[in-house]
């Protein structure tokens, strides 16, 4: 089975901090995705990557950046955390560029105070 | 705008009841996936339907893809408390396989 591991289940940070969310997958997938999930808004794509050192903006990239130095690891960076970035963050990987299907980690519930 | 509308948004039923949830669009999709997300966890893939009119069964869960590939349904027979969760549908629109569209989900609670 595919295993996608997110570094933290719960995280509390302060406004203005730089926040790193880490995601590692063990199935040699080239395609990795970062989403945030909010009540009433569903899953929204922040960034995705089709290969090492490659990244593309999703639907809501503002305030975020990503890093993919190794195939198995995809990091999401909040450059200067704000309270409106309080959310559930989900990382996913996929064998296919279409993202069909996707394998998700358990999520990081991030609170920005 | 290509949307996937899921209904109902919330559903609370008693153990043993049957239910159907829907995933509808005005656009054609190459395929549709159904995921279940339990509280505090990430979504887990249940099934992918690809062919118009396709029916897939997973134990007590029956998934159907509409003939025109614009909609899908999930029917659960004799629901159990373990079926509780958020059911999400998602898929790539036909002709745009680089974009995955997500529904907002149906939150199901099955009470013992």
Short mmCIF file of C-alpha atoms in Angstrom, two decimals:
data_model
loop_
_atom_site.label_atom_id
_atom_site.label_comp_id
_atom_site.label_asym_id
_atom_site.label_seq_id
_atom_site.Cartn_x
_atom_site.Cartn_y
_atom_site.Cartn_z
CA UNK A 1 0.00 0.00 0.00
CA UNK A 2 1.03 3.57 -0.67
CA UNK A 3 2.12 5.41 2.41
CA UNK A 4 2.00 9.19 2.52
CA UNK A 5 3.35 10.59 5.75
CA UNK A 6 2.87 14.15 6.93
CA UNK A 7 5.28 15.30 9.58
CA UNK A 8 2.77 16.68 12.08
CA UNK A 9 -0.86 15.91 12.86
CA UNK A 10 -1.34 19.14 14.81
CA UNK A 11 0.65 22.35 14.69
CA UNK A 12 0.20 25.71 16.40
CA UNK A 13 2.16 28.73 15.16
CA UNK A 14 2.03 32.48 15.54
CA UNK A 15 1.28 35.09 12.90
CA UNK A 16 4.34 36.12 10.95
CA UNK A 17 6.21 32.87 11.52
CA UNK A 18 7.62 30.87 8.64
CA UNK A 19 5.99 27.45 8.73
CA UNK A 20 7.18 24.25 7.07
CA UNK A 21 4.86 21.31 6.42
CA UNK A 22 6.62 18.16 5.30
CA UNK A 23 5.25 15.27 3.27
CA UNK A 24 6.97 12.03 2.30
CA UNK A 25 5.65 9.22 0.08
CA UNK A 26 7.16 5.76 -0.29
CA UNK A 27 5.81 4.64 -3.69
CA UNK A 28 8.17 6.46 -6.05
CA UNK A 29 5.31 8.60 -7.39
CA UNK A 30 6.36 11.52 -9.53
CA UNK A 31 3.22 13.54 -8.83
CA UNK A 32 2.57 15.21 -5.49
CA UNK A 33 -0.05 17.70 -4.36
CA UNK A 34 -0.80 20.05 -1.48
CA UNK A 35 -4.39 20.95 -0.57
CA UNK A 36 -6.11 22.83 2.17
CA UNK A 37 -9.52 21.74 3.40
CA UNK A 38 -11.98 24.15 4.99
CA UNK A 39 -15.63 23.65 5.97
CA UNK A 40 -17.92 24.73 3.17
CA UNK A 41 -15.04 25.22 0.75
CA UNK A 42 -13.91 21.64 0.28
CA UNK A 43 -10.48 20.66 -0.97
CA UNK A 44 -8.57 23.44 -2.70
CA UNK A 45 -5.32 22.82 -4.54
CA UNK A 46 -2.42 25.01 -3.41
CA UNK A 47 0.55 23.66 -5.40
CA UNK A 48 1.52 20.51 -7.21
CA UNK A 49 4.66 18.98 -8.61
CA UNK A 50 5.22 16.57 -11.49
CA UNK A 51 8.90 15.99 -10.90
CA UNK A 52 11.85 16.87 -8.72
CA UNK A 53 12.53 20.61 -8.61
CA UNK A 54 9.37 21.20 -10.62
CA UNK A 55 6.31 23.02 -9.22
CA UNK A 56 3.11 24.48 -10.54
CA UNK A 57 0.59 26.78 -8.89
CA UNK A 58 -2.79 25.42 -8.04
CA UNK A 59 -5.94 27.41 -7.42
CA UNK A 60 -4.86 29.24 -4.25
CA UNK A 61 -1.05 29.64 -4.19
CA UNK A 62 -0.94 33.10 -2.61
CA UNK A 63 0.99 33.12 0.66
CA UNK A 64 2.51 29.70 0.04
CA UNK A 65 5.56 28.23 -1.63
CA UNK A 66 6.80 24.67 -2.10
CA UNK A 67 10.02 22.75 -2.37
CA UNK A 68 10.72 19.41 -4.04
CA UNK A 69 14.39 18.58 -3.75
CA UNK A 70 13.86 14.82 -3.70
CA UNK A 71 11.27 12.72 -5.46
CA UNK A 72 9.75 11.36 -2.28
CA UNK A 73 9.50 14.66 -0.38
CA UNK A 74 7.25 17.65 -1.06
CA UNK A 75 7.29 20.54 1.40
CA UNK A 76 4.77 23.33 1.80
CA UNK A 77 6.01 26.64 3.16
CA UNK A 78 3.95 29.41 4.65
CA UNK A 79 6.25 32.37 4.16
CA UNK A 80 4.65 34.57 6.83
CA UNK A 81 1.78 32.79 8.52
CA UNK A 82 -1.53 34.59 8.90
CA UNK A 83 -4.69 33.66 10.79
CA UNK A 84 -6.58 33.01 7.54
CA UNK A 85 -4.17 30.16 6.87
CA UNK A 86 -5.57 28.22 9.81
CA UNK A 87 -6.80 25.06 8.14
CA UNK A 88 -6.40 21.34 7.55
CA UNK A 89 -3.55 20.73 5.11
CA UNK A 90 -3.51 17.54 3.08
CA UNK A 91 -0.67 16.13 1.02
CA UNK A 92 -1.30 13.58 -1.74
CA UNK A 93 0.68 11.62 -4.28
CA UNK A 94 -0.31 9.93 -7.52
CA UNK A 95 1.25 7.62 -10.04
CA UNK A 96 -0.45 9.58 -12.81
CA UNK A 97 -0.14 13.23 -13.76
CA UNK A 98 -3.93 13.46 -13.87
CA UNK A 99 -3.88 12.84 -10.13
CA UNK A 100 -6.24 9.93 -10.61
CA UNK A 101 -6.26 8.37 -8.14
CA UNK A 102 -4.65 10.20 -5.28
CA UNK A 103 -3.23 8.78 -2.06
CA UNK A 104 -3.49 11.12 0.90
CA UNK A 105 -1.66 11.57 4.14
CA UNK A 106 -3.57 11.97 7.38
CA UNK A 107 -3.35 15.74 7.24
CA UNK A 108 -1.90 18.49 9.41
CA UNK A 109 -4.33 20.61 11.36
CA UNK A 110 -2.58 23.97 11.52
CA UNK A 111 -3.66 26.77 13.81
CA UNK A 112 -2.21 30.24 13.42
CA UNK A 113 -2.65 32.42 16.50
CA UNK B 1 -17.08 26.72 -14.56
CA UNK B 2 -16.82 22.99 -14.11
CA UNK B 3 -18.35 21.96 -10.82
CA UNK B 4 -19.24 18.78 -9.04
CA UNK B 5 -22.28 19.25 -6.84
CA UNK B 6 -22.83 16.72 -4.11
CA UNK B 7 -26.13 16.14 -2.37
CA UNK B 8 -27.25 15.98 0.27
CA UNK B 9 -24.66 18.02 2.11
CA UNK B 10 -25.46 16.30 5.42
CA UNK B 11 -27.20 13.02 6.17
CA UNK B 12 -27.93 11.44 9.54
CA UNK B 13 -29.53 7.99 9.55
CA UNK B 14 -30.02 4.98 11.80
CA UNK B 15 -28.01 1.80 11.49
CA UNK B 16 -29.58 -0.57 9.00
CA UNK B 17 -31.10 2.08 6.74
CA UNK B 18 -30.31 2.45 3.06
CA UNK B 19 -29.14 5.69 1.50
CA UNK B 20 -28.04 7.25 -1.76
CA UNK B 21 -25.78 10.24 -2.25
CA UNK B 22 -25.27 12.06 -5.51
CA UNK B 23 -22.50 13.77 -7.44
CA UNK B 24 -23.78 15.86 -10.34
CA UNK B 25 -22.34 18.13 -12.99
CA UNK B 26 -23.34 19.82 -16.22
CA UNK B 27 -19.93 18.83 -17.63
CA UNK B 28 -18.67 15.51 -18.93
CA UNK B 29 -15.94 13.80 -16.93
CA UNK B 30 -13.33 11.28 -18.08
CA UNK B 31 -13.82 9.38 -14.85
CA UNK B 32 -15.09 9.93 -11.34
CA UNK B 33 -13.58 8.79 -8.09
CA UNK B 34 -15.28 8.38 -4.74
CA UNK B 35 -13.32 8.87 -1.53
CA UNK B 36 -14.28 8.47 2.13
CA UNK B 37 -12.70 10.67 4.75
CA UNK B 38 -13.01 9.80 8.41
CA UNK B 39 -12.62 12.53 11.05
CA UNK B 40 -9.00 13.53 11.55
CA UNK B 41 -7.75 11.52 8.57
CA UNK B 42 -7.08 12.01 4.89
CA UNK B 43 -9.47 10.85 2.15
CA UNK B 44 -9.19 7.22 1.09
CA UNK B 45 -10.09 6.10 -2.41
CA UNK B 46 -13.12 3.82 -2.60
CA UNK B 47 -13.61 3.38 -6.34
CA UNK B 48 -13.03 4.83 -9.80
CA UNK B 49 -15.74 4.66 -12.47
CA UNK B 50 -14.73 5.25 -16.05
CA UNK B 51 -17.37 4.04 -18.50
CA UNK B 52 -20.78 5.65 -18.89
CA UNK B 53 -23.41 3.46 -17.24
CA UNK B 54 -20.79 1.55 -15.27
CA UNK B 55 -21.83 0.01 -11.96
CA UNK B 56 -19.30 -1.11 -9.37
CA UNK B 57 -19.96 -2.83 -6.08
CA UNK B 58 -17.81 -2.77 -2.99
CA UNK B 59 -19.50 -4.96 -0.37
CA UNK B 60 -22.58 -2.92 0.68
CA UNK B 61 -21.61 0.08 -1.46
CA UNK B 62 -22.83 0.41 -5.06
CA UNK B 63 -21.40 3.09 -7.32
CA UNK B 64 -22.91 4.13 -10.64
CA UNK B 65 -21.58 6.43 -13.36
CA UNK B 66 -24.24 8.13 -15.44
CA UNK B 67 -24.65 7.20 -19.09
CA UNK B 68 -23.52 10.65 -20.17
CA UNK B 69 -20.63 10.66 -17.68
CA UNK B 70 -21.95 13.82 -16.01
CA UNK B 71 -23.08 12.33 -12.73
CA UNK B 72 -22.55 9.51 -10.29
CA UNK B 73 -24.29 8.01 -7.31
CA UNK B 74 -23.28 6.02 -4.27
CA UNK B 75 -25.82 3.72 -2.66
CA UNK B 76 -25.18 2.15 0.73
CA UNK B 77 -27.27 -0.81 1.81
CA UNK B 78 -27.86 -1.49 5.51
CA UNK B 79 -25.62 1.32 6.70
CA UNK B 80 -23.36 0.69 9.68
CA UNK B 81 -21.69 3.12 12.11
CA UNK B 82 -18.38 2.35 10.40
CA UNK B 83 -19.75 4.00 7.25
CA UNK B 84 -19.74 7.36 9.02
CA UNK B 85 -17.57 9.91 7.28
CA UNK B 86 -17.30 12.50 4.54
CA UNK B 87 -17.89 11.12 1.06
CA UNK B 88 -16.14 13.05 -1.68
CA UNK B 89 -16.38 12.72 -5.43
CA UNK B 90 -13.69 13.98 -7.78
CA UNK B 91 -12.70 13.69 -11.39
CA UNK B 92 -10.91 15.16 -14.37
CA UNK B 93 -13.18 16.90 -16.89
CA UNK B 94 -13.18 15.36 -20.34
CA UNK B 95 -10.60 17.09 -22.49
CA UNK B 96 -8.70 18.50 -19.51
CA UNK B 97 -6.98 15.62 -17.75
CA UNK B 98 -4.58 17.91 -15.92
CA UNK B 99 -7.32 19.39 -13.76
CA UNK B 100 -9.02 17.48 -10.98
CA UNK B 101 -12.38 18.84 -9.82
CA UNK B 102 -13.58 18.05 -6.28
CA UNK B 103 -17.08 18.08 -4.87
CA UNK B 104 -17.68 19.56 -1.41
CA UNK B 105 -18.74 16.21 -0.02
CA UNK B 106 -21.62 14.56 1.79
CA UNK B 107 -21.18 14.21 5.53
CA UNK B 108 -22.80 10.96 6.66
CA UNK B 109 -23.53 10.01 10.24
CA UNK B 110 -24.82 6.51 10.95
CA UNK B 111 -26.21 6.24 14.45
CA UNK B 112 -26.21 2.92 16.34
#
